[in-house]
């Protein structure tokens, strides 16, 4: 995977997950404190991923050592998987009485 392309994908996933979190918090106010922390972490991750994307575009993937490229690609893939799982969980519990159980 080209690093810059992977970063764009991850940035998109972060934005999508952030929207789902905001919607979920509107439905269930009891989760706000916990999901605020998640939202802040997503914002921090987005900042770092944007910097990585910019750097990868400027210097090019080929100038990054192959082992490092592979590690970065795996990290991006794992982050995407975690965001997908989080989003899925939030959608599944949306509109339910999760506030009482939280």
C-alpha positions as protocol buffer text, in pm:
chain_id: "A"
residue {
  index: 1
  type: UNK
  ca { x: 0 y: 0 z: 0 }
}
residue {
  index: 2
  type: UNK
  ca { x: 128 y: 343 z: -84 }
}
residue {
  index: 3
  type: UNK
  ca { x: 162 y: 533 z: 243 }
}
residue {
  index: 4
  type: UNK
  ca { x: -5 y: 855 z: 126 }
}
residue {
  index: 5
  type: UNK
  ca { x: -304 y: 661 z: -11 }
}
residue {
  index: 6
  type: UNK
  ca { x: -332 y: 465 z: 314 }
}
residue {
  index: 7
  type: UNK
  ca { x: -320 y: 789 z: 510 }
}
residue {
  index: 8
  type: UNK
  ca { x: -601 y: 939 z: 303 }
}
residue {
  index: 9
  type: UNK
  ca { x: -809 y: 628 z: 368 }
}
residue {
  index: 10
  type: UNK
  ca { x: -740 y: 648 z: 741 }
}
residue {
  index: 11
  type: UNK
  ca { x: -819 y: 1021 z: 755 }
}
residue {
  index: 12
  type: UNK
  ca { x: -1151 y: 948 z: 587 }
}
residue {
  index: 13
  type: UNK
  ca { x: -1225 y: 669 z: 837 }
}
residue {
  index: 14
  type: UNK
  ca { x: -1141 y: 901 z: 1127 }
}
residue {
  index: 15
  type: UNK
  ca { x: -1384 y: 1161 z: 996 }
}
residue {
  index: 16
  type: UNK
  ca { x: -1658 y: 904 z: 945 }
}
residue {
  index: 17
  type: UNK
  ca { x: -1608 y: 755 z: 1291 }
}
residue {
  index: 18
  type: UNK
  ca { x: -1608 y: 1102 z: 1448 }
}
residue {
  index: 19
  type: UNK
  ca { x: -1948 y: 1171 z: 1294 }
}
residue {
  index: 20
  type: UNK
  ca { x: -2084 y: 842 z: 1428 }
}
residue {
  index: 21
  type: UNK
  ca { x: -1947 y: 921 z: 1775 }
}
residue {
  index: 22
  type: UNK
  ca { x: -2112 y: 1264 z: 1774 }
}
residue {
  index: 23
  type: UNK
  ca { x: -2443 y: 1111 z: 1670 }
}
residue {
  index: 24
  type: UNK
  ca { x: -2415 y: 840 z: 1934 }
}
residue {
  index: 25
  type: UNK
  ca { x: -2344 y: 1096 z: 2208 }
}
residue {
  index: 26
  type: UNK
  ca { x: -2655 y: 1289 z: 2106 }
}
residue {
  index: 27
  type: UNK
  ca { x: -2861 y: 973 z: 2153 }
}
residue {
  index: 28
  type: UNK
  ca { x: -2695 y: 868 z: 2477 }
}
residue {
  index: 29
  type: UNK
  ca { x: -2560 y: 1151 z: 2690 }
}
residue {
  index: 30
  type: UNK
  ca { x: -2421 y: 910 z: 2952 }
}
residue {
  index: 31
  type: UNK
  ca { x: -2138 y: 811 z: 2717 }
}
residue {
  index: 32
  type: UNK
  ca { x: -2024 y: 1165 z: 2648 }
}
residue {
  index: 33
  type: UNK
  ca { x: -1732 y: 1171 z: 2891 }
}
residue {
  index: 34
  type: UNK
  ca { x: -1588 y: 842 z: 2767 }
}
residue {
  index: 35
  type: UNK
  ca { x: -1638 y: 917 z: 2401 }
}
residue {
  index: 36
  type: UNK
  ca { x: -1499 y: 1270 z: 2439 }
}
residue {
  index: 37
  type: UNK
  ca { x: -1167 y: 1106 z: 2525 }
}
residue {
  index: 38
  type: UNK
  ca { x: -1194 y: 884 z: 2216 }
}
residue {
  index: 39
  type: UNK
  ca { x: -1275 y: 1188 z: 2001 }
}
residue {
  index: 40
  type: UNK
  ca { x: -971 y: 1374 z: 2130 }
}
residue {
  index: 41
  type: UNK
  ca { x: -751 y: 1075 z: 2050 }
}
residue {
  index: 42
  type: UNK
  ca { x: -897 y: 1058 z: 1700 }
}
residue {
  index: 43
  type: UNK
  ca { x: -819 y: 1426 z: 1649 }
}
residue {
  index: 44
  type: UNK
  ca { x: -460 y: 1367 z: 1759 }
}
residue {
  index: 45
  type: UNK
  ca { x: -432 y: 1063 z: 1533 }
}
residue {
  index: 46
  type: UNK
  ca { x: -569 y: 1262 z: 1242 }
}
residue {
  index: 47
  type: UNK
  ca { x: -306 y: 1533 z: 1294 }
}
residue {
  index: 48
  type: UNK
  ca { x: -23 y: 1278 z: 1294 }
}
residue {
  index: 49
  type: UNK
  ca { x: -161 y: 1093 z: 992 }
}
residue {
  index: 50
  type: UNK
  ca { x: -192 y: 1420 z: 798 }
}
residue {
  index: 51
  type: UNK
  ca { x: 173 y: 1496 z: 872 }
}
residue {
  index: 52
  type: UNK
  ca { x: 274 y: 1144 z: 766 }
}
residue {
  index: 53
  type: UNK
  ca { x: 74 y: 1180 z: 444 }
}
residue {
  index: 54
  type: UNK
  ca { x: 238 y: 1513 z: 365 }
}
residue {
  index: 55
  type: UNK
  ca { x: 585 y: 1375 z: 433 }
}
residue {
  index: 56
  type: UNK
  ca { x: 519 y: 1065 z: 224 }
}
residue {
  index: 57
  type: UNK
  ca { x: 401 y: 1281 z: -66 }
}
residue {
  index: 58
  type: UNK
  ca { x: 704 y: 1509 z: -42 }
}
residue {
  index: 59
  type: UNK
  ca { x: 979 y: 1249 z: -10 }
}
residue {
  index: 60
  type: UNK
  ca { x: 805 y: 960 z: -185 }
}
residue {
  index: 61
  type: UNK
  ca { x: 750 y: 610 z: -57 }
}
residue {
  index: 62
  type: UNK
  ca { x: 1064 y: 471 z: -217 }
}
residue {
  index: 63
  type: UNK
  ca { x: 1288 y: 688 z: 1 }
}
residue {
  index: 64
  type: UNK
  ca { x: 1139 y: 530 z: 313 }
}
residue {
  index: 65
  type: UNK
  ca { x: 1315 y: 204 z: 399 }
}
residue {
  index: 66
  type: UNK
  ca { x: 1112 y: -101 z: 301 }
}
residue {
  index: 67
  type: UNK
  ca { x: 1078 y: -244 z: 655 }
}
residue {
  index: 68
  type: UNK
  ca { x: 950 y: 91 z: 781 }
}
residue {
  index: 69
  type: UNK
  ca { x: 706 y: 120 z: 487 }
}
residue {
  index: 70
  type: UNK
  ca { x: 569 y: -224 z: 574 }
}
residue {
  index: 71
  type: UNK
  ca { x: 529 y: -134 z: 941 }
}
residue {
  index: 72
  type: UNK
  ca { x: 354 y: 193 z: 858 }
}
residue {
  index: 73
  type: UNK
  ca { x: 119 y: 14 z: 617 }
}
residue {
  index: 74
  type: UNK
  ca { x: 33 y: -245 z: 884 }
}
residue {
  index: 75
  type: UNK
  ca { x: -32 y: 25 z: 1143 }
}
residue {
  index: 76
  type: UNK
  ca { x: -259 y: 213 z: 902 }
}
residue {
  index: 77
  type: UNK
  ca { x: -448 y: -108 z: 825 }
}
residue {
  index: 78
  type: UNK
  ca { x: -489 y: -191 z: 1193 }
}
residue {
  index: 79
  type: UNK
  ca { x: -611 y: 160 z: 1271 }
}
residue {
  index: 80
  type: UNK
  ca { x: -866 y: 132 z: 990 }
}
residue {
  index: 81
  type: UNK
  ca { x: -983 y: -203 z: 1128 }
}
residue {
  index: 82
  type: UNK
  ca { x: -1022 y: -64 z: 1481 }
}
residue {
  index: 83
  type: UNK
  ca { x: -1217 y: 236 z: 1354 }
}
residue {
  index: 84
  type: UNK
  ca { x: -1442 y: 11 z: 1148 }
}
residue {
  index: 85
  type: UNK
  ca { x: -1509 y: -208 z: 1451 }
}
residue {
  index: 86
  type: UNK
  ca { x: -1578 y: 93 z: 1673 }
}
residue {
  index: 87
  type: UNK
  ca { x: -1815 y: 240 z: 1418 }
}
residue {
  index: 88
  type: UNK
  ca { x: -1994 y: -93 z: 1384 }
}
residue {
  index: 89
  type: UNK
  ca { x: -2037 y: -123 z: 1761 }
}
residue {
  index: 90
  type: UNK
  ca { x: -2174 y: 228 z: 1790 }
}
residue {
  index: 91
  type: UNK
  ca { x: -2423 y: 171 z: 1507 }
}
residue {
  index: 92
  type: UNK
  ca { x: -2532 y: -159 z: 1661 }
}
residue {
  index: 93
  type: UNK
  ca { x: -2608 y: 1 z: 2000 }
}
residue {
  index: 94
  type: UNK
  ca { x: -2750 y: 325 z: 1865 }
}
residue {
  index: 95
  type: UNK
  ca { x: -3102 y: 407 z: 1975 }
}
residue {
  index: 96
  type: UNK
  ca { x: -3102 y: 134 z: 2238 }
}
residue {
  index: 97
  type: UNK
  ca { x: -3114 y: 182 z: 2609 }
}
residue {
  index: 98
  type: UNK
  ca { x: -2738 y: 174 z: 2643 }
}
residue {
  index: 99
  type: UNK
  ca { x: -2735 y: 475 z: 2875 }
}
residue {
  index: 100
  type: UNK
  ca { x: -2886 y: 272 z: 3156 }
}
residue {
  index: 101
  type: UNK
  ca { x: -2619 y: 5 z: 3117 }
}
residue {
  index: 102
  type: UNK
  ca { x: -2326 y: 240 z: 3061 }
}
